[in-house]
Coordinates of C-alpha atoms in Angstrom, one line a residue:
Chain A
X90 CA -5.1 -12.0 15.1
X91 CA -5.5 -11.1 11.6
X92 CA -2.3 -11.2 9.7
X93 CA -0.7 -11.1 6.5
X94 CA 2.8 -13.5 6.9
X95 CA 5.6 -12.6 4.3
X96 CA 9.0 -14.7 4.3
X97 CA 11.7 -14.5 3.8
X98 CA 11.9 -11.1 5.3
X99 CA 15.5 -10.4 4.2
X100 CA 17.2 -12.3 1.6
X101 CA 19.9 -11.9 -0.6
X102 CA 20.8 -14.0 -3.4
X103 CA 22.4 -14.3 -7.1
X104 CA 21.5 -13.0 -10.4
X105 CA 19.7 -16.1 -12.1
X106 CA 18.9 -17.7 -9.1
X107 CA 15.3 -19.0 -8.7
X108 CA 13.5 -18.1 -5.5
X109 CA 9.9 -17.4 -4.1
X110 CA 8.8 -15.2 -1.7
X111 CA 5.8 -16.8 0.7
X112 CA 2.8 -14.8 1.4
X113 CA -0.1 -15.9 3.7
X114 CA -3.3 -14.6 5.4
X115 CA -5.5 -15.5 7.5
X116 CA -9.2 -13.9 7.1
X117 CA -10.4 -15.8 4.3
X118 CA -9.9 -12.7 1.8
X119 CA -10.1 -13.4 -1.5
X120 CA -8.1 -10.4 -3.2
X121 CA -4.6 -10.9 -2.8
X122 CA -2.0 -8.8 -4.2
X123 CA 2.1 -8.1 -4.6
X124 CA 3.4 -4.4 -4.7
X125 CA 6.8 -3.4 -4.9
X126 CA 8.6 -0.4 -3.2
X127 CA 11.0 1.8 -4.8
X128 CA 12.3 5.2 -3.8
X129 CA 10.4 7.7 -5.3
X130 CA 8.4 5.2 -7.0
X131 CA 6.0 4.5 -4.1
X132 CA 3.8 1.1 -4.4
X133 CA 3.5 -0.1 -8.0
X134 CA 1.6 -3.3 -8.1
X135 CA 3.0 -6.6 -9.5
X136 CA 0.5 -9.2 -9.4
X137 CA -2.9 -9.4 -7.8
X138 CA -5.6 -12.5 -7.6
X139 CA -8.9 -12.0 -7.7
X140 CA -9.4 -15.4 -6.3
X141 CA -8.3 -19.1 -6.2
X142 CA -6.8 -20.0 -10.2
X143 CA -7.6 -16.5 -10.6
X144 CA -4.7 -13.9 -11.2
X145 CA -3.9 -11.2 -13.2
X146 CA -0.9 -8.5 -14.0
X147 CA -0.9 -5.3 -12.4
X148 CA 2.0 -2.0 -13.3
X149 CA 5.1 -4.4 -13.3
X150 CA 4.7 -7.9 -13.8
X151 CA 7.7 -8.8 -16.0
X152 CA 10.4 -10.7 -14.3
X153 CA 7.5 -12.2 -11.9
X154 CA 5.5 -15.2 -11.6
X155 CA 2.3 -15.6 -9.5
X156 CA 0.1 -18.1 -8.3
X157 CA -3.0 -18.9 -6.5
X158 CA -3.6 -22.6 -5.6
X159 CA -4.8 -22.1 -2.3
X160 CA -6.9 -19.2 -1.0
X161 CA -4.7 -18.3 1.7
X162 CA -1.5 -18.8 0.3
X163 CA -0.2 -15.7 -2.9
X164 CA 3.2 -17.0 -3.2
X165 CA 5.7 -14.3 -5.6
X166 CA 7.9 -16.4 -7.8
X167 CA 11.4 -14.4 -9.5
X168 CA 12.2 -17.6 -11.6
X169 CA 15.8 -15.4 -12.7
X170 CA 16.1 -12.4 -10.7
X171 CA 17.8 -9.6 -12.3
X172 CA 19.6 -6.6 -10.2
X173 CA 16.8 -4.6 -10.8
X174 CA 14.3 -6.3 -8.8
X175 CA 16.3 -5.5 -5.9
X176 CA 13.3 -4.1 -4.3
X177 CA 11.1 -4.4 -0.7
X178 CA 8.2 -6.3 -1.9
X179 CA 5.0 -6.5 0.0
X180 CA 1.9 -9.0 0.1
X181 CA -1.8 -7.4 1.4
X182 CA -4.7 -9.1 0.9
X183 CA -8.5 -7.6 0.8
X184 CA -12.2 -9.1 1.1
X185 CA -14.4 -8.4 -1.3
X186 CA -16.2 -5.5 -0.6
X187 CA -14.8 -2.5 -1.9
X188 CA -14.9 -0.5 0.9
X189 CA -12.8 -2.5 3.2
X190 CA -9.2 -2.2 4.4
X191 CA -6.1 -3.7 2.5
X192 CA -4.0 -5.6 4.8
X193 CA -0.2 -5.5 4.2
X194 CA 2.0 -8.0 5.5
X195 CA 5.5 -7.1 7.0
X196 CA 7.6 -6.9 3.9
X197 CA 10.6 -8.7 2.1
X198 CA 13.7 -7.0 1.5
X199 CA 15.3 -8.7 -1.3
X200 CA 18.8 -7.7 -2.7
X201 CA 20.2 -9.1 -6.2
X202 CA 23.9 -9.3 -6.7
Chain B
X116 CA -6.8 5.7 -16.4
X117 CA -6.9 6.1 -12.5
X118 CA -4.1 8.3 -10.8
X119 CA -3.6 9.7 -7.5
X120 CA -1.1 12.7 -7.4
X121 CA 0.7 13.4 -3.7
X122 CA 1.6 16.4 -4.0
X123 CA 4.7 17.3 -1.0
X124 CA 7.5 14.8 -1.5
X125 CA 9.2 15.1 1.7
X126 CA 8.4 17.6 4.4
X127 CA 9.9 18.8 7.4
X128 CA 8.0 20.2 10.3
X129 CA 8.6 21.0 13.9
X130 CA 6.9 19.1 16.8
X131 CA 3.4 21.2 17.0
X132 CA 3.1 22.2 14.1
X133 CA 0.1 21.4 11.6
X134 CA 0.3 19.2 9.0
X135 CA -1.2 19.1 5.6
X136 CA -0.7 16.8 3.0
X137 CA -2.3 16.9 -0.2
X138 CA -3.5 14.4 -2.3
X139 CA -5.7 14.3 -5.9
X140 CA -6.8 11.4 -7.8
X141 CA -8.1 11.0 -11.5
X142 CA -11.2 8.9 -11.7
X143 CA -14.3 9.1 -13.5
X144 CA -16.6 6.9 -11.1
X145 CA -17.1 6.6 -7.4
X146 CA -14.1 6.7 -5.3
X147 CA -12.9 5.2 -1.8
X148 CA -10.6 7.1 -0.3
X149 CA -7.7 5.7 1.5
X150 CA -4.7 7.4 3.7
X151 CA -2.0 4.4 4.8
X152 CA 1.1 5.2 7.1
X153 CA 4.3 3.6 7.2
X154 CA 6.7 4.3 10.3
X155 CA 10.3 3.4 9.6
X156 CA 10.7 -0.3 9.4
X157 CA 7.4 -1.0 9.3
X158 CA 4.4 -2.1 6.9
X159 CA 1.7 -0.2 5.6
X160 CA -1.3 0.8 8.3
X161 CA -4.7 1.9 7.3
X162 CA -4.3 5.7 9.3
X163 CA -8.5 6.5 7.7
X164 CA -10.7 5.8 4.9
X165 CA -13.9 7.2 3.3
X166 CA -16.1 6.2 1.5
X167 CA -19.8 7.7 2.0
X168 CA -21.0 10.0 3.9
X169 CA -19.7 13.4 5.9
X170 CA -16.7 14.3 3.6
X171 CA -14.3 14.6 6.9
X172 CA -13.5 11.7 8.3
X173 CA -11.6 10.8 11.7
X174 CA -8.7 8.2 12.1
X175 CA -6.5 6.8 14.4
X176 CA -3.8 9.3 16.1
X177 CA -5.6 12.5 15.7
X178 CA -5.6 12.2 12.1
X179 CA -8.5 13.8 9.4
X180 CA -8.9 14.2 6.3
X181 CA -11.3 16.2 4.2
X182 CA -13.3 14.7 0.6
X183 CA -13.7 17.7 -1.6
X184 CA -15.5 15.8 -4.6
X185 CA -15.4 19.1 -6.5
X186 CA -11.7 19.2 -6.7
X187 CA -10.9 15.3 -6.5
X188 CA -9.0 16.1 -3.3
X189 CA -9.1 13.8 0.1
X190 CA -6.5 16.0 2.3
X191 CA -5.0 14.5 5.3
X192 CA -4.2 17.1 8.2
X193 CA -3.3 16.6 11.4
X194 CA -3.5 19.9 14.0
X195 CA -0.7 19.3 16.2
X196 CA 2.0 16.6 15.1
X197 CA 4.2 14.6 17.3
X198 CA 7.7 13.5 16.9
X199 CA 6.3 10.1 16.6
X200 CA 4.2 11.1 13.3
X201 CA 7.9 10.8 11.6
X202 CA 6.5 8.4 8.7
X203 CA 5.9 7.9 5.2
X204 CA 2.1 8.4 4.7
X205 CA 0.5 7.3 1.3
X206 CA -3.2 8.0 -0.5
X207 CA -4.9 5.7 -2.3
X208 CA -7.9 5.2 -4.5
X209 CA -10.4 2.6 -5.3
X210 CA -13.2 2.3 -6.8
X211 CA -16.5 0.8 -6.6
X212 CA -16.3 -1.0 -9.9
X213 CA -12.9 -3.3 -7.9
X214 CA -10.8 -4.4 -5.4
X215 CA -7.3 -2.9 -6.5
X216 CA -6.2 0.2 -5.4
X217 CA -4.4 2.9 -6.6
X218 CA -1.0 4.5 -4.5
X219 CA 0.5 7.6 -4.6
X220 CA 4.2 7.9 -4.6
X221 CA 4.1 8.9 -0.8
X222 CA 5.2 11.6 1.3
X223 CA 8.0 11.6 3.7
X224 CA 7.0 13.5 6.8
X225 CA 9.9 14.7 9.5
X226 CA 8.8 15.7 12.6
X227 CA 11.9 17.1 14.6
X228 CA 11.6 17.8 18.5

């Protein structure tokens, strides 16, 4: 089954403390991307990846760290998360042909204190 | 620079009743056309896309929307909606030039019995 995995689902953590959100697909996609989800705000993109070693900033990257070492594996990285990214953050993940569907995975709901 | 303008925040609507929801982007080139719904809980679903072809296009759950290139519109409408339609439902743009696309902020759609 084709899937986009996203863990933690729910965390909550600390001002300052370090963490990483996992995101995984199976379908051999090479776009990858992170959104976040705000009230009102709708999906603003943080990071996408083109490819393997290949990433990029998207509406909101400050605060967030990215990277791309395997092709199915996008992981989010908050190296000092700040109240403000309390946020639900997804991962979705596209081939390469423009036309196709973006796959979103479940979603992490992540609270700062 | 690319936007996509959703125009009906949150609507209400009684079981039966048609639905509308409007959506217009800003782009200069080609365009794929995407409408994604998210029930409550859940991740982002691809409801319909377009992107050649007869401007009115067919999705899942008795859902259409209509490409007027002329006014950078992509409509979604549904004829008869369901308490089960309760969702957020979101349009977004692409283009042919890349893989990233483009969200609106969303609309909120109530369906009560």
């Amino acid at each position: 089954e084709a899937q986009v995995t996203q863990n933690p689902r729910y965390l909550i953590t600390v001002t300052g403390k370090k963490l990483t959100v996992t995101c995984s697909q199976n379908m051999n996609h090479e776009y990858m991307s992170w959104y976040r989800q705000d009230p009102g705000l709708g999906l603003r993109q943080i990071y996408y990846s083109m490819n393997v070693e290949v990433t990029d900033k998207g509406d909101v990257p400050e605060g967030y760290k990215v990277s791309r070492k395997e092709k199915r594996n996008f992981p989010l990285i908050l190296e000092s998360p700040s109240p403000n990214q309390t946020s639900l953050y997804f991962c979705a993940s596209r081939g390469t042909t423009n036309t196709g569907e973006l796959f979103f995975g479940e979603g992490s709901r992540l609270t700062v204190l | 620079a690319q936007s996509v303008s959703q125009h009906n925040h949150h609507v209400i609507l009684s079981e039966a009743a048609s639905l509308e929801l409007g959506c217009n982007y800003s782009y200069g080139g080609t365009v794929n056309l995407f409408w994604y719904v998210q029930y409550p809980g859940q991740h982002l679903q691809l409801l319909l896309k377009y992107f050649s072809g007869d401007p009115l296009v067919k999705g899942i759950k008795g859902f259409e929307a209509e490409f007027i290139k002329s006014k950078f519109s992509f409509n979604l409408r549904k004829p008869s909606v369901q308490w089960s339609d309760t969702a957020e439902y979101f349009c977004a743009v692409g283009s042919n030039s890349g893989y990233a696309l483009n969200f609106g902020k969303g609309t909120s759609l109530l369906v009560t019995p």
